[in-house]
């Protein structure tokens, strides 16, 4: 018998590897960082991320972020990572962000779509 829960455990794989983790890997590769060094200790392989079906656990993603912070030791890395995430590929929410005419409209879109984004 399995118990149905309403939360995720630290080792539950639910984070899609082809969104935020892929953006971080792409940033590292653009800075000539070896994918094997970046993925060391995560239990992931670059080929799995490229396949587009991999899910990561929070533990794996935190290990990836830690490796990225250590290897991407540059002041602009956080900015460049964030720039790759938005507006993203989230349908109407991304469309609203992309076409915001000013910061106020962009922030309104972020607030309205916060659950998705």
Short mmCIF file of N, CA, C and O in Angstrom, two decimals:
data_model
loop_
_atom_site.label_atom_id
_atom_site.label_comp_id
_atom_site.label_asym_id
_atom_site.label_seq_id
_atom_site.Cartn_x
_atom_site.Cartn_y
_atom_site.Cartn_z
N UNK A 1 0.84 -1.18 0.00
CA UNK A 1 0.00 0.00 0.00
C UNK A 1 0.89 1.24 0.00
O UNK A 1 1.84 1.35 0.75
N UNK A 2 0.58 2.19 -0.86
CA UNK A 2 1.34 3.43 -0.91
C UNK A 2 0.53 4.55 -0.28
O UNK A 2 -0.70 4.58 -0.38
N UNK A 3 1.24 5.44 0.36
CA UNK A 3 0.60 6.58 0.99
C UNK A 3 0.73 7.76 0.04
O UNK A 3 1.82 8.09 -0.41
N UNK A 4 -0.39 8.38 -0.27
CA UNK A 4 -0.38 9.53 -1.16
C UNK A 4 -0.01 10.78 -0.37
O UNK A 4 -0.63 11.07 0.65
N UNK A 5 0.99 11.50 -0.84
CA UNK A 5 1.44 12.71 -0.15
C UNK A 5 1.16 13.94 -1.00
O UNK A 5 0.96 13.83 -2.21
N UNK A 6 1.20 15.09 -0.37
CA UNK A 6 0.98 16.35 -1.07
C UNK A 6 2.25 17.19 -1.10
O UNK A 6 2.19 18.41 -1.20
N UNK A 7 3.40 16.56 -0.99
CA UNK A 7 4.66 17.26 -1.01
C UNK A 7 5.70 16.40 -1.70
O UNK A 7 5.48 15.22 -1.96
N UNK A 8 6.82 17.01 -2.00
CA UNK A 8 7.93 16.31 -2.62
C UNK A 8 9.04 16.13 -1.60
O UNK A 8 9.27 17.00 -0.77
N UNK A 9 9.72 15.03 -1.69
CA UNK A 9 10.89 14.78 -0.85
C UNK A 9 12.12 15.35 -1.55
O UNK A 9 12.09 15.64 -2.75
N UNK A 10 13.22 15.48 -0.83
CA UNK A 10 14.46 16.03 -1.39
C UNK A 10 15.03 15.16 -2.50
O UNK A 10 15.77 15.65 -3.35
N UNK A 11 14.67 13.88 -2.51
CA UNK A 11 15.20 13.00 -3.54
C UNK A 11 14.17 12.64 -4.62
O UNK A 11 14.42 11.79 -5.46
N UNK A 12 13.01 13.31 -4.61
CA UNK A 12 11.99 13.07 -5.62
C UNK A 12 12.36 13.82 -6.89
O UNK A 12 12.59 15.03 -6.86
N UNK A 13 12.39 13.11 -7.99
CA UNK A 13 12.76 13.72 -9.28
C UNK A 13 11.51 14.33 -9.94
O UNK A 13 10.72 13.62 -10.53
N UNK A 14 11.37 15.64 -9.83
CA UNK A 14 10.22 16.32 -10.42
C UNK A 14 10.61 17.56 -11.21
O UNK A 14 9.78 18.14 -11.90
N UNK A 15 11.86 17.99 -11.14
CA UNK A 15 12.30 19.20 -11.84
C UNK A 15 12.68 18.83 -13.27
O UNK A 15 13.59 18.02 -13.48
N UNK A 16 12.00 19.39 -14.28
CA UNK A 16 12.33 19.06 -15.67
C UNK A 16 13.76 19.51 -15.99
O UNK A 16 14.12 20.66 -15.81
N UNK A 17 14.55 18.58 -16.48
CA UNK A 17 15.95 18.86 -16.79
C UNK A 17 16.15 19.75 -17.99
O UNK A 17 17.21 20.34 -18.16
N UNK A 18 15.14 19.89 -18.83
CA UNK A 18 15.31 20.66 -20.06
C UNK A 18 14.91 22.13 -19.91
O UNK A 18 14.86 22.84 -20.91
N UNK A 19 14.64 22.60 -18.69
CA UNK A 19 14.36 24.01 -18.48
C UNK A 19 15.50 24.68 -17.71
O UNK A 19 16.55 24.96 -18.28
N UNK A 20 15.34 24.93 -16.45
CA UNK A 20 16.36 25.64 -15.68
C UNK A 20 17.70 24.92 -15.64
O UNK A 20 18.74 25.55 -15.86
N UNK A 21 17.74 23.61 -15.37
CA UNK A 21 19.05 22.95 -15.38
C UNK A 21 19.74 23.04 -16.74
O UNK A 21 20.95 23.28 -16.81
N UNK A 22 18.99 22.90 -17.81
CA UNK A 22 19.58 22.99 -19.15
C UNK A 22 20.11 24.39 -19.43
O UNK A 22 21.15 24.55 -20.07
N UNK A 23 19.43 25.42 -18.93
CA UNK A 23 19.90 26.79 -19.11
C UNK A 23 21.23 27.00 -18.38
O UNK A 23 22.14 27.66 -18.90
N UNK A 24 21.36 26.43 -17.20
CA UNK A 24 22.62 26.54 -16.45
C UNK A 24 23.74 25.78 -17.15
O UNK A 24 24.86 26.28 -17.27
N UNK A 25 23.43 24.61 -17.65
CA UNK A 25 24.43 23.82 -18.39
C UNK A 25 24.85 24.56 -19.65
O UNK A 25 26.04 24.63 -19.98
N UNK A 26 23.89 25.13 -20.35
CA UNK A 26 24.18 25.88 -21.57
C UNK A 26 25.09 27.07 -21.28
O UNK A 26 26.03 27.35 -22.03
N UNK A 27 24.82 27.78 -20.19
CA UNK A 27 25.67 28.90 -19.81
C UNK A 27 27.09 28.43 -19.53
O UNK A 27 28.06 29.04 -19.98
N UNK A 28 27.23 27.33 -18.81
CA UNK A 28 28.56 26.80 -18.50
C UNK A 28 29.29 26.37 -19.77
O UNK A 28 30.48 26.66 -19.93
N UNK A 29 28.58 25.73 -20.67
CA UNK A 29 29.21 25.30 -21.92
C UNK A 29 29.65 26.50 -22.76
O UNK A 29 30.68 26.44 -23.43
N UNK A 30 28.86 27.58 -22.71
CA UNK A 30 29.24 28.78 -23.46
C UNK A 30 30.49 29.43 -22.89
O UNK A 30 31.15 30.21 -23.57
N UNK A 31 30.81 29.11 -21.65
CA UNK A 31 32.02 29.62 -20.99
C UNK A 31 33.15 28.58 -21.02
O UNK A 31 34.09 28.65 -20.24
N UNK A 32 33.02 27.58 -21.89
CA UNK A 32 34.03 26.53 -22.09
C UNK A 32 34.30 25.70 -20.84
O UNK A 32 35.42 25.27 -20.59
N UNK A 33 33.25 25.44 -20.06
CA UNK A 33 33.37 24.57 -18.90
C UNK A 33 32.96 23.17 -19.34
O UNK A 33 31.93 22.99 -19.99
N UNK A 34 33.76 22.19 -18.98
CA UNK A 34 33.51 20.81 -19.35
C UNK A 34 32.23 20.30 -18.67
O UNK A 34 32.06 20.46 -17.46
N UNK A 35 31.36 19.68 -19.43
CA UNK A 35 30.09 19.20 -18.88
C UNK A 35 30.30 18.12 -17.82
O UNK A 35 29.52 18.01 -16.88
N UNK A 36 31.35 17.32 -17.96
CA UNK A 36 31.62 16.28 -16.97
C UNK A 36 31.97 16.89 -15.61
O UNK A 36 31.54 16.39 -14.57
N UNK A 37 32.75 17.97 -15.63
CA UNK A 37 33.09 18.66 -14.37
C UNK A 37 31.85 19.31 -13.77
O UNK A 37 31.66 19.29 -12.56
N UNK A 38 31.02 19.89 -14.62
CA UNK A 38 29.81 20.56 -14.14
C UNK A 38 28.83 19.57 -13.52
O UNK A 38 28.20 19.86 -12.50
N UNK A 39 28.70 18.38 -14.09
CA UNK A 39 27.73 17.40 -13.63
C UNK A 39 28.29 16.43 -12.59
O UNK A 39 27.56 15.57 -12.11
N UNK A 40 29.56 16.59 -12.23
CA UNK A 40 30.18 15.69 -11.25
C UNK A 40 29.40 15.73 -9.92
O UNK A 40 29.09 16.79 -9.40
N UNK A 41 29.09 14.56 -9.41
CA UNK A 41 28.41 14.45 -8.13
C UNK A 41 26.90 14.62 -8.19
O UNK A 41 26.24 14.57 -7.15
N UNK A 42 26.34 14.83 -9.38
CA UNK A 42 24.90 15.03 -9.50
C UNK A 42 24.16 13.74 -9.85
O UNK A 42 22.94 13.67 -9.69
N UNK A 43 24.87 12.76 -10.38
CA UNK A 43 24.21 11.54 -10.85
C UNK A 43 23.57 11.72 -12.20
O UNK A 43 22.75 10.91 -12.62
N UNK A 44 23.94 12.80 -12.90
CA UNK A 44 23.37 13.10 -14.21
C UNK A 44 24.44 12.99 -15.30
O UNK A 44 25.63 13.13 -15.02
N UNK A 45 23.97 12.79 -16.52
CA UNK A 45 24.84 12.78 -17.68
C UNK A 45 24.31 13.79 -18.68
O UNK A 45 23.10 13.97 -18.82
N UNK A 46 25.23 14.43 -19.39
CA UNK A 46 24.85 15.46 -20.36
C UNK A 46 23.89 14.90 -21.41
O UNK A 46 22.94 15.56 -21.82
N UNK A 47 24.12 13.68 -21.84
CA UNK A 47 23.26 13.05 -22.86
C UNK A 47 21.82 12.91 -22.36
O UNK A 47 20.88 13.03 -23.14
N UNK A 48 21.66 12.64 -21.07
CA UNK A 48 20.31 12.51 -20.50
C UNK A 48 19.57 13.85 -20.55
O UNK A 48 18.38 13.89 -20.84
N UNK A 49 20.28 14.93 -20.25
CA UNK A 49 19.66 16.26 -20.30
C UNK A 49 19.28 16.59 -21.74
O UNK A 49 18.19 17.12 -22.01
N UNK A 50 20.16 16.26 -22.68
CA UNK A 50 19.89 16.54 -24.09
C UNK A 50 18.68 15.77 -24.60
O UNK A 50 17.98 16.24 -25.50
N UNK A 51 18.43 14.60 -24.04
CA UNK A 51 17.30 13.78 -24.48
C UNK A 51 15.97 14.46 -24.16
O UNK A 51 14.96 14.19 -24.81
N UNK A 52 15.94 15.34 -23.15
CA UNK A 52 14.74 16.12 -22.86
C UNK A 52 13.71 15.43 -21.99
O UNK A 52 12.63 15.98 -21.80
N UNK A 53 14.01 14.27 -21.45
CA UNK A 53 13.04 13.56 -20.62
C UNK A 53 13.49 13.43 -19.16
O UNK A 53 12.75 12.92 -18.34
N UNK A 54 14.68 13.89 -18.85
CA UNK A 54 15.25 13.73 -17.52
C UNK A 54 14.57 14.64 -16.51
O UNK A 54 14.30 15.81 -16.80
N UNK A 55 14.34 14.11 -15.34
CA UNK A 55 13.83 14.89 -14.21
C UNK A 55 14.90 14.84 -13.12
O UNK A 55 15.54 13.82 -12.91
N UNK A 56 15.06 15.96 -12.44
CA UNK A 56 16.05 16.06 -11.37
C UNK A 56 15.36 16.18 -10.03
O UNK A 56 14.27 16.74 -9.93
N UNK A 57 16.03 15.72 -9.02
CA UNK A 57 15.57 15.94 -7.65
C UNK A 57 16.15 17.28 -7.18
O UNK A 57 17.12 17.78 -7.76
N UNK A 58 15.58 17.87 -6.13
CA UNK A 58 16.18 19.09 -5.59
C UNK A 58 17.64 18.89 -5.18
O UNK A 58 18.47 19.78 -5.37
N UNK A 59 17.98 17.71 -4.66
CA UNK A 59 19.37 17.44 -4.30
C UNK A 59 20.28 17.53 -5.52
O UNK A 59 21.37 18.12 -5.46
N UNK A 60 19.85 16.94 -6.63
CA UNK A 60 20.66 16.97 -7.84
C UNK A 60 20.79 18.39 -8.38
O UNK A 60 21.87 18.80 -8.80
N UNK A 61 19.68 19.13 -8.36
CA UNK A 61 19.73 20.50 -8.88
C UNK A 61 20.61 21.38 -8.00
O UNK A 61 21.38 22.20 -8.50
N UNK A 62 20.53 21.21 -6.70
CA UNK A 62 21.41 21.98 -5.80
C UNK A 62 22.88 21.64 -6.02
O UNK A 62 23.74 22.52 -5.97
N UNK A 63 23.17 20.36 -6.28
CA UNK A 63 24.55 19.97 -6.58
C UNK A 63 25.01 20.62 -7.89
O UNK A 63 26.14 21.11 -7.99
N UNK A 64 24.13 20.65 -8.88
CA UNK A 64 24.44 21.29 -10.15
C UNK A 64 24.68 22.78 -9.97
O UNK A 64 25.64 23.34 -10.51
N UNK A 65 23.83 23.43 -9.20
CA UNK A 65 23.99 24.86 -8.93
C UNK A 65 25.31 25.12 -8.20
O UNK A 65 26.04 26.06 -8.52
N UNK A 66 25.62 24.28 -7.22
CA UNK A 66 26.89 24.43 -6.49
C UNK A 66 28.09 24.29 -7.41
O UNK A 66 29.04 25.09 -7.34
N UNK A 67 28.06 23.29 -8.29
CA UNK A 67 29.15 23.14 -9.25
C UNK A 67 29.23 24.34 -10.18
O UNK A 67 30.32 24.83 -10.50
N UNK A 68 28.06 24.82 -10.61
CA UNK A 68 28.03 25.98 -11.50
C UNK A 68 28.60 27.22 -10.83
O UNK A 68 29.38 27.96 -11.44
N UNK A 69 28.26 27.44 -9.59
CA UNK A 69 28.79 28.61 -8.86
C UNK A 69 30.30 28.53 -8.73
O UNK A 69 31.00 29.52 -8.85
N UNK A 70 30.78 27.33 -8.46
CA UNK A 70 32.22 27.15 -8.27
C UNK A 70 32.97 27.30 -9.61
O UNK A 70 33.99 27.97 -9.67
N UNK A 71 32.43 26.72 -10.67
CA UNK A 71 33.13 26.73 -11.95
C UNK A 71 32.91 28.02 -12.74
O UNK A 71 33.78 28.42 -13.51
N UNK A 72 31.76 28.63 -12.58
CA UNK A 72 31.45 29.89 -13.27
C UNK A 72 31.77 31.06 -12.34
O UNK A 72 30.92 31.89 -12.06
N UNK A 73 32.96 31.13 -11.89
CA UNK A 73 33.35 32.13 -10.91
C UNK A 73 33.53 33.49 -11.59
O UNK A 73 34.66 33.95 -11.79
N UNK A 74 32.39 34.11 -11.96
CA UNK A 74 32.42 35.42 -12.60
C UNK A 74 31.26 36.24 -12.04
O UNK A 74 30.22 35.69 -11.67
N UNK A 75 31.44 37.54 -11.99
CA UNK A 75 30.44 38.42 -11.41
C UNK A 75 29.12 38.45 -12.19
O UNK A 75 28.06 38.68 -11.62
N UNK A 76 29.17 38.20 -13.49
CA UNK A 76 27.97 38.31 -14.30
C UNK A 76 27.23 36.98 -14.50
O UNK A 76 26.21 36.94 -15.18
N UNK A 77 27.70 35.90 -13.91
CA UNK A 77 27.10 34.58 -14.14
C UNK A 77 25.64 34.53 -13.70
O UNK A 77 24.79 34.00 -14.41
N UNK A 78 25.32 35.06 -12.54
CA UNK A 78 23.94 35.04 -12.05
C UNK A 78 23.02 35.83 -12.97
O UNK A 78 21.91 35.40 -13.29
N UNK A 79 23.50 36.98 -13.42
CA UNK A 79 22.71 37.80 -14.34
C UNK A 79 22.46 37.06 -15.65
O UNK A 79 21.34 37.02 -16.15
N UNK A 80 23.51 36.47 -16.21
CA UNK A 80 23.36 35.76 -17.48
C UNK A 80 22.45 34.55 -17.36
O UNK A 80 21.69 34.24 -18.28
N UNK A 81 22.51 33.86 -16.22
CA UNK A 81 21.61 32.72 -16.00
C UNK A 81 20.16 33.20 -15.94
O UNK A 81 19.28 32.64 -16.59
N UNK A 82 19.90 34.25 -15.18
CA UNK A 82 18.55 34.80 -15.09
C UNK A 82 18.04 35.30 -16.43
O UNK A 82 16.86 35.13 -16.76
N UNK A 83 18.92 35.87 -17.22
CA UNK A 83 18.55 36.37 -18.54
C UNK A 83 18.10 35.22 -19.45
O UNK A 83 17.20 35.39 -20.26
N UNK A 84 18.69 34.06 -19.27
CA UNK A 84 18.32 32.90 -20.09
C UNK A 84 16.97 32.30 -19.66
O UNK A 84 16.33 31.61 -20.43
N UNK A 85 16.57 32.55 -18.42
CA UNK A 85 15.34 31.94 -17.91
C UNK A 85 14.08 32.69 -18.34
O UNK A 85 13.03 32.08 -18.51
N UNK A 86 14.16 34.01 -18.44
CA UNK A 86 12.97 34.79 -18.78
C UNK A 86 13.12 35.40 -20.16
O UNK A 86 14.20 35.83 -20.52
N UNK A 87 12.10 35.43 -20.96
CA UNK A 87 10.72 35.14 -20.61
C UNK A 87 10.39 33.65 -20.60
O UNK A 87 9.31 33.28 -20.16
N UNK A 88 11.26 32.79 -21.05
CA UNK A 88 11.03 31.35 -20.96
C UNK A 88 10.09 30.83 -22.03
O UNK A 88 9.81 31.50 -23.02
N UNK A 89 9.59 29.64 -21.81
CA UNK A 89 8.71 28.97 -22.77
C UNK A 89 7.44 28.53 -22.04
O UNK A 89 7.14 27.35 -21.93
N UNK A 90 6.69 29.51 -21.54
CA UNK A 90 5.52 29.22 -20.73
C UNK A 90 4.24 29.77 -21.34
O UNK A 90 3.35 30.23 -20.65
N UNK A 91 4.15 29.76 -22.65
CA UNK A 91 2.92 30.16 -23.34
C UNK A 91 2.54 31.61 -23.10
O UNK A 91 3.33 32.53 -23.31
N UNK A 92 1.31 31.83 -22.65
CA UNK A 92 0.77 33.18 -22.48
C UNK A 92 1.56 33.99 -21.47
O UNK A 92 1.73 35.20 -21.62
N UNK A 93 2.07 33.34 -20.43
CA UNK A 93 2.85 34.06 -19.42
C UNK A 93 4.13 34.62 -20.04
O UNK A 93 4.48 35.78 -19.82
N UNK A 94 4.81 33.83 -20.83
CA UNK A 94 6.02 34.30 -21.50
C UNK A 94 5.71 35.38 -22.52
O UNK A 94 6.45 36.35 -22.67
N UNK A 95 4.59 35.21 -23.20
CA UNK A 95 4.17 36.22 -24.19
C UNK A 95 3.92 37.56 -23.51
O UNK A 95 4.34 38.61 -24.01
N UNK A 96 3.27 37.55 -22.37
CA UNK A 96 2.99 38.79 -21.63
C UNK A 96 4.29 39.45 -21.17
O UNK A 96 4.43 40.68 -21.25
N UNK A 97 5.24 38.66 -20.71
CA UNK A 97 6.53 39.24 -20.30
C UNK A 97 7.28 39.81 -21.49
O UNK A 97 7.89 40.88 -21.41
N UNK A 98 7.27 39.09 -22.58
CA UNK A 98 8.02 39.51 -23.76
C UNK A 98 7.48 40.83 -24.31
O UNK A 98 8.24 41.63 -24.84
N UNK A 99 6.18 41.05 -24.18
CA UNK A 99 5.57 42.24 -24.78
C UNK A 99 5.25 43.34 -23.77
O UNK A 99 4.54 44.29 -24.09
N UNK A 100 5.76 43.21 -22.56
CA UNK A 100 5.56 44.28 -21.57
C UNK A 100 6.26 45.54 -22.06
O UNK A 100 7.40 45.50 -22.51
N UNK A 101 5.56 46.66 -21.96
CA UNK A 101 6.11 47.92 -22.46
C UNK A 101 6.95 48.64 -21.42
O UNK A 101 7.69 49.55 -21.76
N UNK A 102 6.82 48.24 -20.17
CA UNK A 102 7.62 48.88 -19.12
C UNK A 102 7.75 47.91 -17.94
O UNK A 102 7.15 46.81 -17.94
N UNK A 103 8.51 48.29 -16.96
CA UNK A 103 8.76 47.44 -15.81
C UNK A 103 7.48 47.13 -15.04
O UNK A 103 7.28 46.02 -14.57
N UNK A 104 6.60 48.12 -14.93
CA UNK A 104 5.35 47.91 -14.19
C UNK A 104 4.52 46.80 -14.83
O UNK A 104 4.00 45.92 -14.13
N UNK A 105 4.39 46.80 -16.14
CA UNK A 105 3.65 45.75 -16.83
C UNK A 105 4.33 44.39 -16.66
O UNK A 105 3.65 43.37 -16.48
N UNK A 106 5.64 44.37 -16.71
CA UNK A 106 6.37 43.11 -16.53
C UNK A 106 6.16 42.56 -15.13
O UNK A 106 5.92 41.35 -14.95
N UNK A 107 6.23 43.43 -14.13
CA UNK A 107 6.01 42.98 -12.76
C UNK A 107 4.58 42.51 -12.54
O UNK A 107 4.34 41.53 -11.83
N UNK A 108 3.61 43.20 -13.14
CA UNK A 108 2.22 42.75 -13.06
C UNK A 108 2.05 41.36 -13.65
O UNK A 108 1.37 40.50 -13.08
N UNK A 109 2.70 41.13 -14.79
CA UNK A 109 2.63 39.80 -15.42
C UNK A 109 3.26 38.74 -14.53
O UNK A 109 2.74 37.63 -14.39
N UNK A 110 4.37 39.08 -13.90
CA UNK A 110 5.03 38.14 -12.99
C UNK A 110 4.15 37.80 -11.80
O UNK A 110 4.06 36.65 -11.38
N UNK A 111 3.48 38.81 -11.25
CA UNK A 111 2.60 38.58 -10.10
C UNK A 111 1.40 37.73 -10.51
O UNK A 111 1.03 36.78 -9.81
N UNK A 112 0.81 38.04 -11.63
CA UNK A 112 -0.38 37.31 -12.09
C UNK A 112 -0.07 35.87 -12.45
O UNK A 112 -0.90 34.98 -12.27
N UNK A 113 1.13 35.61 -12.94
CA UNK A 113 1.51 34.28 -13.40
C UNK A 113 2.53 33.61 -12.48
O UNK A 113 3.25 32.70 -12.89
N UNK A 114 2.60 34.04 -11.22
CA UNK A 114 3.65 33.56 -10.33
C UNK A 114 3.63 32.05 -10.12
O UNK A 114 4.68 31.42 -9.99
N UNK A 115 2.48 31.44 -10.10
CA UNK A 115 2.41 29.99 -9.90
C UNK A 115 3.06 29.24 -11.06
O UNK A 115 3.74 28.23 -10.85
N UNK A 116 2.89 29.74 -12.26
CA UNK A 116 3.47 29.09 -13.43
C UNK A 116 4.94 29.39 -13.58
O UNK A 116 5.75 28.52 -13.86
N UNK A 117 5.28 30.66 -13.37
CA UNK A 117 6.67 31.07 -13.59
C UNK A 117 7.54 30.70 -12.41
O UNK A 117 8.72 30.57 -12.53
#
